[in-house]
mmCIF file of C-alpha atoms and ligand atoms in Angstrom:
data_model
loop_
_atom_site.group_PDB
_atom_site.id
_atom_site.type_symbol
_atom_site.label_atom_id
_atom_site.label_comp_id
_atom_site.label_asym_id
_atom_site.label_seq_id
_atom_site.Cartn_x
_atom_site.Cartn_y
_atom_site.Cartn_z
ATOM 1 C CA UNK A 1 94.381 107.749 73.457
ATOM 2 C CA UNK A 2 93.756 108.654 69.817
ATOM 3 C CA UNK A 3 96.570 107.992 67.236
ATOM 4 C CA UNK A 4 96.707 110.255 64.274
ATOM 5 C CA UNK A 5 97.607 107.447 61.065
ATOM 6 C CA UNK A 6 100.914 108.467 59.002
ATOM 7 C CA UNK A 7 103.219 107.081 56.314
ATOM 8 C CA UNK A 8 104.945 105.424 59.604
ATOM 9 C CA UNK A 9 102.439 103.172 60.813
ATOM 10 C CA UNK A 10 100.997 102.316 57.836
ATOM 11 C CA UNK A 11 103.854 101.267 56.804
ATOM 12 C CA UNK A 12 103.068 97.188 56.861
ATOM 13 C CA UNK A 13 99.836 97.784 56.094
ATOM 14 C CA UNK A 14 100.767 99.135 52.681
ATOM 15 C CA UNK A 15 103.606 97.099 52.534
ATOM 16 C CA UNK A 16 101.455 93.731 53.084
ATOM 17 C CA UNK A 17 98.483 95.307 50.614
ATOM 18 C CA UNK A 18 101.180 96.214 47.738
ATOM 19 C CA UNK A 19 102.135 92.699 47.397
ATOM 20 C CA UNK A 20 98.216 91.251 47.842
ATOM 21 C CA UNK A 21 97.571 90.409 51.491
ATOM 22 C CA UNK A 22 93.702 90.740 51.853
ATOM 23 C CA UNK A 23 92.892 93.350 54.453
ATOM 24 C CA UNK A 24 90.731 90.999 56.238
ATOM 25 C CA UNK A 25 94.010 89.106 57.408
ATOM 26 C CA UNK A 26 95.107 91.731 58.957
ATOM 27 C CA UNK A 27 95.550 93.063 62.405
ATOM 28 C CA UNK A 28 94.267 96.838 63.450
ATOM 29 C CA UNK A 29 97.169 98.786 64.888
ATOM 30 C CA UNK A 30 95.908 98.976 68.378
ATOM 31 C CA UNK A 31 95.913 95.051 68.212
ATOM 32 C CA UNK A 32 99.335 94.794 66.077
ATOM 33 C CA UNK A 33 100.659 97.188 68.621
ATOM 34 C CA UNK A 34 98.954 95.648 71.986
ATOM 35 C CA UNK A 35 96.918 99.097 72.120
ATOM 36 C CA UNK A 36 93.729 97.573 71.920
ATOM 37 C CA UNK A 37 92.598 101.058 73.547
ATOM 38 C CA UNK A 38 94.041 103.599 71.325
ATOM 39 C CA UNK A 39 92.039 104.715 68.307
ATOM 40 C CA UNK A 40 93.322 105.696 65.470
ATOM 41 C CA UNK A 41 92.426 108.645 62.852
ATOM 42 C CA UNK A 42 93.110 110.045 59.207
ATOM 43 C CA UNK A 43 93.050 113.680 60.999
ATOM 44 C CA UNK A 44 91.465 115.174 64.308
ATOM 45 C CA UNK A 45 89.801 117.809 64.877
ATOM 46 C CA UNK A 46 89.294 119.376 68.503
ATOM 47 C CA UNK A 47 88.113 122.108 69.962
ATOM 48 C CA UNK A 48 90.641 123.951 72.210
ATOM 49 C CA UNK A 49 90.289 125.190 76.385
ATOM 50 C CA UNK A 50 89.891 128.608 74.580
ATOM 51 C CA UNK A 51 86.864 127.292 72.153
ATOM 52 C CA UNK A 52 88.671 127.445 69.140
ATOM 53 C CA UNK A 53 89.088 124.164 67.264
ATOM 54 C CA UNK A 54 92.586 122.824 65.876
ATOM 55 C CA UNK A 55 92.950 120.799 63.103
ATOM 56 C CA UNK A 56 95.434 117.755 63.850
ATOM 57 C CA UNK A 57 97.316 115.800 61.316
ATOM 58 C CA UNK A 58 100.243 113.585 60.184
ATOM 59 C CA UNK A 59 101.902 115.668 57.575
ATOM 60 C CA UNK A 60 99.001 117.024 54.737
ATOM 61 C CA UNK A 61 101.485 119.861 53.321
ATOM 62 C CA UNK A 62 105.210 121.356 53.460
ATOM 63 C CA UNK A 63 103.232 124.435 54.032
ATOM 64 C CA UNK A 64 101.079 124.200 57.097
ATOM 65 C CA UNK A 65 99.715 127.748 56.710
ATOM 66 C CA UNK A 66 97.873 126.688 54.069
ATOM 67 C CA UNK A 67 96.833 123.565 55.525
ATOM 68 C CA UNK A 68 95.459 125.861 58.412
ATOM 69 C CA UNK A 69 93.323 128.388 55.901
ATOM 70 C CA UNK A 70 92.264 125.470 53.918
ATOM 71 C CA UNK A 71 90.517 124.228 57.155
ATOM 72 C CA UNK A 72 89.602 127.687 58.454
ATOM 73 C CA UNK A 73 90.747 126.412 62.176
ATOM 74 C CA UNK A 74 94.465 126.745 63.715
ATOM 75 C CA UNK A 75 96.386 123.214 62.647
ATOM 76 C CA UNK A 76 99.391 121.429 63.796
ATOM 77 C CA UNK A 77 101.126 118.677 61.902
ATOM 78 C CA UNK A 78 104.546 116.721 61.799
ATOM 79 C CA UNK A 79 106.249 114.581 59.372
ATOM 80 C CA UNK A 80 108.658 117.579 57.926
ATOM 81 C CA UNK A 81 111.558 116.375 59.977
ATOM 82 C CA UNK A 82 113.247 119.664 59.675
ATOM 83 C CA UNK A 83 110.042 122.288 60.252
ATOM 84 C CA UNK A 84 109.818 123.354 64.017
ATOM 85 C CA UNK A 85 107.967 126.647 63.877
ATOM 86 C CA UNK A 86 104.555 128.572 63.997
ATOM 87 C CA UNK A 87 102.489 130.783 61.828
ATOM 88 C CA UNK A 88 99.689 133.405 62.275
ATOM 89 C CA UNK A 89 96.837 134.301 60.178
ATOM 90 C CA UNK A 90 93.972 136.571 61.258
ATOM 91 C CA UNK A 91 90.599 136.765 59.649
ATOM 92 C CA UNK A 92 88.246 139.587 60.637
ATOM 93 C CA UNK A 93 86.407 137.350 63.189
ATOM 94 C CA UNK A 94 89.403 135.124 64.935
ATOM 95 C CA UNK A 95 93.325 134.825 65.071
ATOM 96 C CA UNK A 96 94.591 131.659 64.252
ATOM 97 C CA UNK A 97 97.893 129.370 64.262
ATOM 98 C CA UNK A 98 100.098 126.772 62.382
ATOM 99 C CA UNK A 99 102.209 124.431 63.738
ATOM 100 C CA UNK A 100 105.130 122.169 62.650
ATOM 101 C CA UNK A 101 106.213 120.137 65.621
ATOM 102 C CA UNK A 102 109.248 119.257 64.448
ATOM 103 C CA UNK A 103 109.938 115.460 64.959
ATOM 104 C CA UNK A 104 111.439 112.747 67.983
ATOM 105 C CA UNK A 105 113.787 110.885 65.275
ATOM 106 C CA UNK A 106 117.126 109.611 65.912
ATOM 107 C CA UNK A 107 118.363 110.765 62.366
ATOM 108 C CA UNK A 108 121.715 108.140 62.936
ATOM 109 C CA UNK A 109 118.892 105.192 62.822
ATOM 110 C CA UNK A 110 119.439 102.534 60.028
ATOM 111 C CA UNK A 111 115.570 103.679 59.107
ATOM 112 C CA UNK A 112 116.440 107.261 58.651
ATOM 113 C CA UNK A 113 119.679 105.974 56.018
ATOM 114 C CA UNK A 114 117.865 107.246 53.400
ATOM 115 C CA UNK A 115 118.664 110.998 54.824
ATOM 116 C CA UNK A 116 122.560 110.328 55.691
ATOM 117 C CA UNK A 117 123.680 112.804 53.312
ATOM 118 C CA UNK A 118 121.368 115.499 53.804
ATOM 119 C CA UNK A 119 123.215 118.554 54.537
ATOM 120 C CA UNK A 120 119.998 119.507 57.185
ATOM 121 C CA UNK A 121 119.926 118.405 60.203
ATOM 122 C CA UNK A 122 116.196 117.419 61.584
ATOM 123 C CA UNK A 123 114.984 119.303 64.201
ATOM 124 C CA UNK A 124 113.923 117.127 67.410
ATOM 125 C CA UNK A 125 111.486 119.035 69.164
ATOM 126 C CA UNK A 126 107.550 118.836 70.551
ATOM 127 C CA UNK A 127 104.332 121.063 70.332
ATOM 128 C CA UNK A 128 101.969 122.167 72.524
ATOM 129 C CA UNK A 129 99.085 123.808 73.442
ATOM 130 C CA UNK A 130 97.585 125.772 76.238
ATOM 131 C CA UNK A 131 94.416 127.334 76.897
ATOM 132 C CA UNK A 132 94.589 127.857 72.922
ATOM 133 C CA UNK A 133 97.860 129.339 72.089
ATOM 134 C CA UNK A 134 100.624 127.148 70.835
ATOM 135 C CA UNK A 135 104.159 126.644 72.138
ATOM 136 C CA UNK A 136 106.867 124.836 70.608
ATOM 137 C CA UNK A 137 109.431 123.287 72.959
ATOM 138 C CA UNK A 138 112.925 121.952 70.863
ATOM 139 C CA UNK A 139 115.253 119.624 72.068
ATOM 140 C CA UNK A 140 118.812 121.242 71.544
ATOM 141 C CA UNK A 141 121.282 118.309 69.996
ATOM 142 C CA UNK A 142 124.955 118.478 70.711
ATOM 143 C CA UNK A 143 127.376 118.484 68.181
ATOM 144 C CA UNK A 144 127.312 114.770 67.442
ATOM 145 C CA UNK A 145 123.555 114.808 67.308
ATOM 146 C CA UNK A 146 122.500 113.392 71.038
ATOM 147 C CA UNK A 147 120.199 115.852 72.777
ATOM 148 C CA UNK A 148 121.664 117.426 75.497
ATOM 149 C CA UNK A 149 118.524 116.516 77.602
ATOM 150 C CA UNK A 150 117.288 120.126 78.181
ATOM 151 C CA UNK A 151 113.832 121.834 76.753
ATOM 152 C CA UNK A 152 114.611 125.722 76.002
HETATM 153 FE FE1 FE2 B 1 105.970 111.044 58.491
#
């Protein structure tokens, strides 16, 4: 399994170096976590069924479009709790995507207070991607937020 890093799981990490824990005292993630196997990255990059490769990370920019031209490859990314969607650009040799995944957040969590009076709601929801073409799959919330346990 590879892990792509974000402001979630490093979390401690920059909590514990912030207030001058030497890195050498610390755990790796897939030992903190019991993961020994997983590996985890800044960013990934992979090339798709279809040949293409797809840029994979956390949450580089509000706008993954541009994260997608900036790399010249298709992208996908999460973090923007509220961004469940896709984007095409074409160049004159390939057609290309950009993906916001959305996120799997329970927005009623004591960790998500920070967002109780946002007036959006985020959208719960998953990515993916088959033989090179992307497909988002949201989770449809009733009206007291709980998912109502189908994919559309
Ligand atoms: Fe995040």
């Amino acid at each position: 399994m590879i892990e792509v890093d974000s402001n979630h799981s490093s979390l401690v990490y920059r909590r514990a170096l912030k207030f001058g824990m030497s890195k050498e005292f610390l755990k790796d993630y897939g030992e903190f976590l019991g993961t020994k196997k997983w590996k985890w990255v800044d960013d990934l990059t992979l090339t798709m069924s279809n040949g293409q490769r797809c840029f994979f990370t956390h949450g580089r920019s509000a706008d993954i479009l541009k994260v997608s031209q900036t790399m010249g490859m298709s992208a996908c990314q999460g973090h923007y709790h509220t961004k469940l969607l896709i984007s095409w650009w074409a160049n004159p040799d390939n057609l290309f995507f950009a993906m916001n995944v959305g996120c799997l957040i329970n927005q009623k969590s004591m960790a998500f207070n920070y967002a109780k009076n946002f007036k959006t709601r985020f959208v719960l929801g998953c990515g993916i991607i088959i033989n090179g073409y992307p497909r988002l799959l949201p989770m449809v919330l009733d009206n007291k937020g709980d998912w109502i346990k189908t994919l559309v």
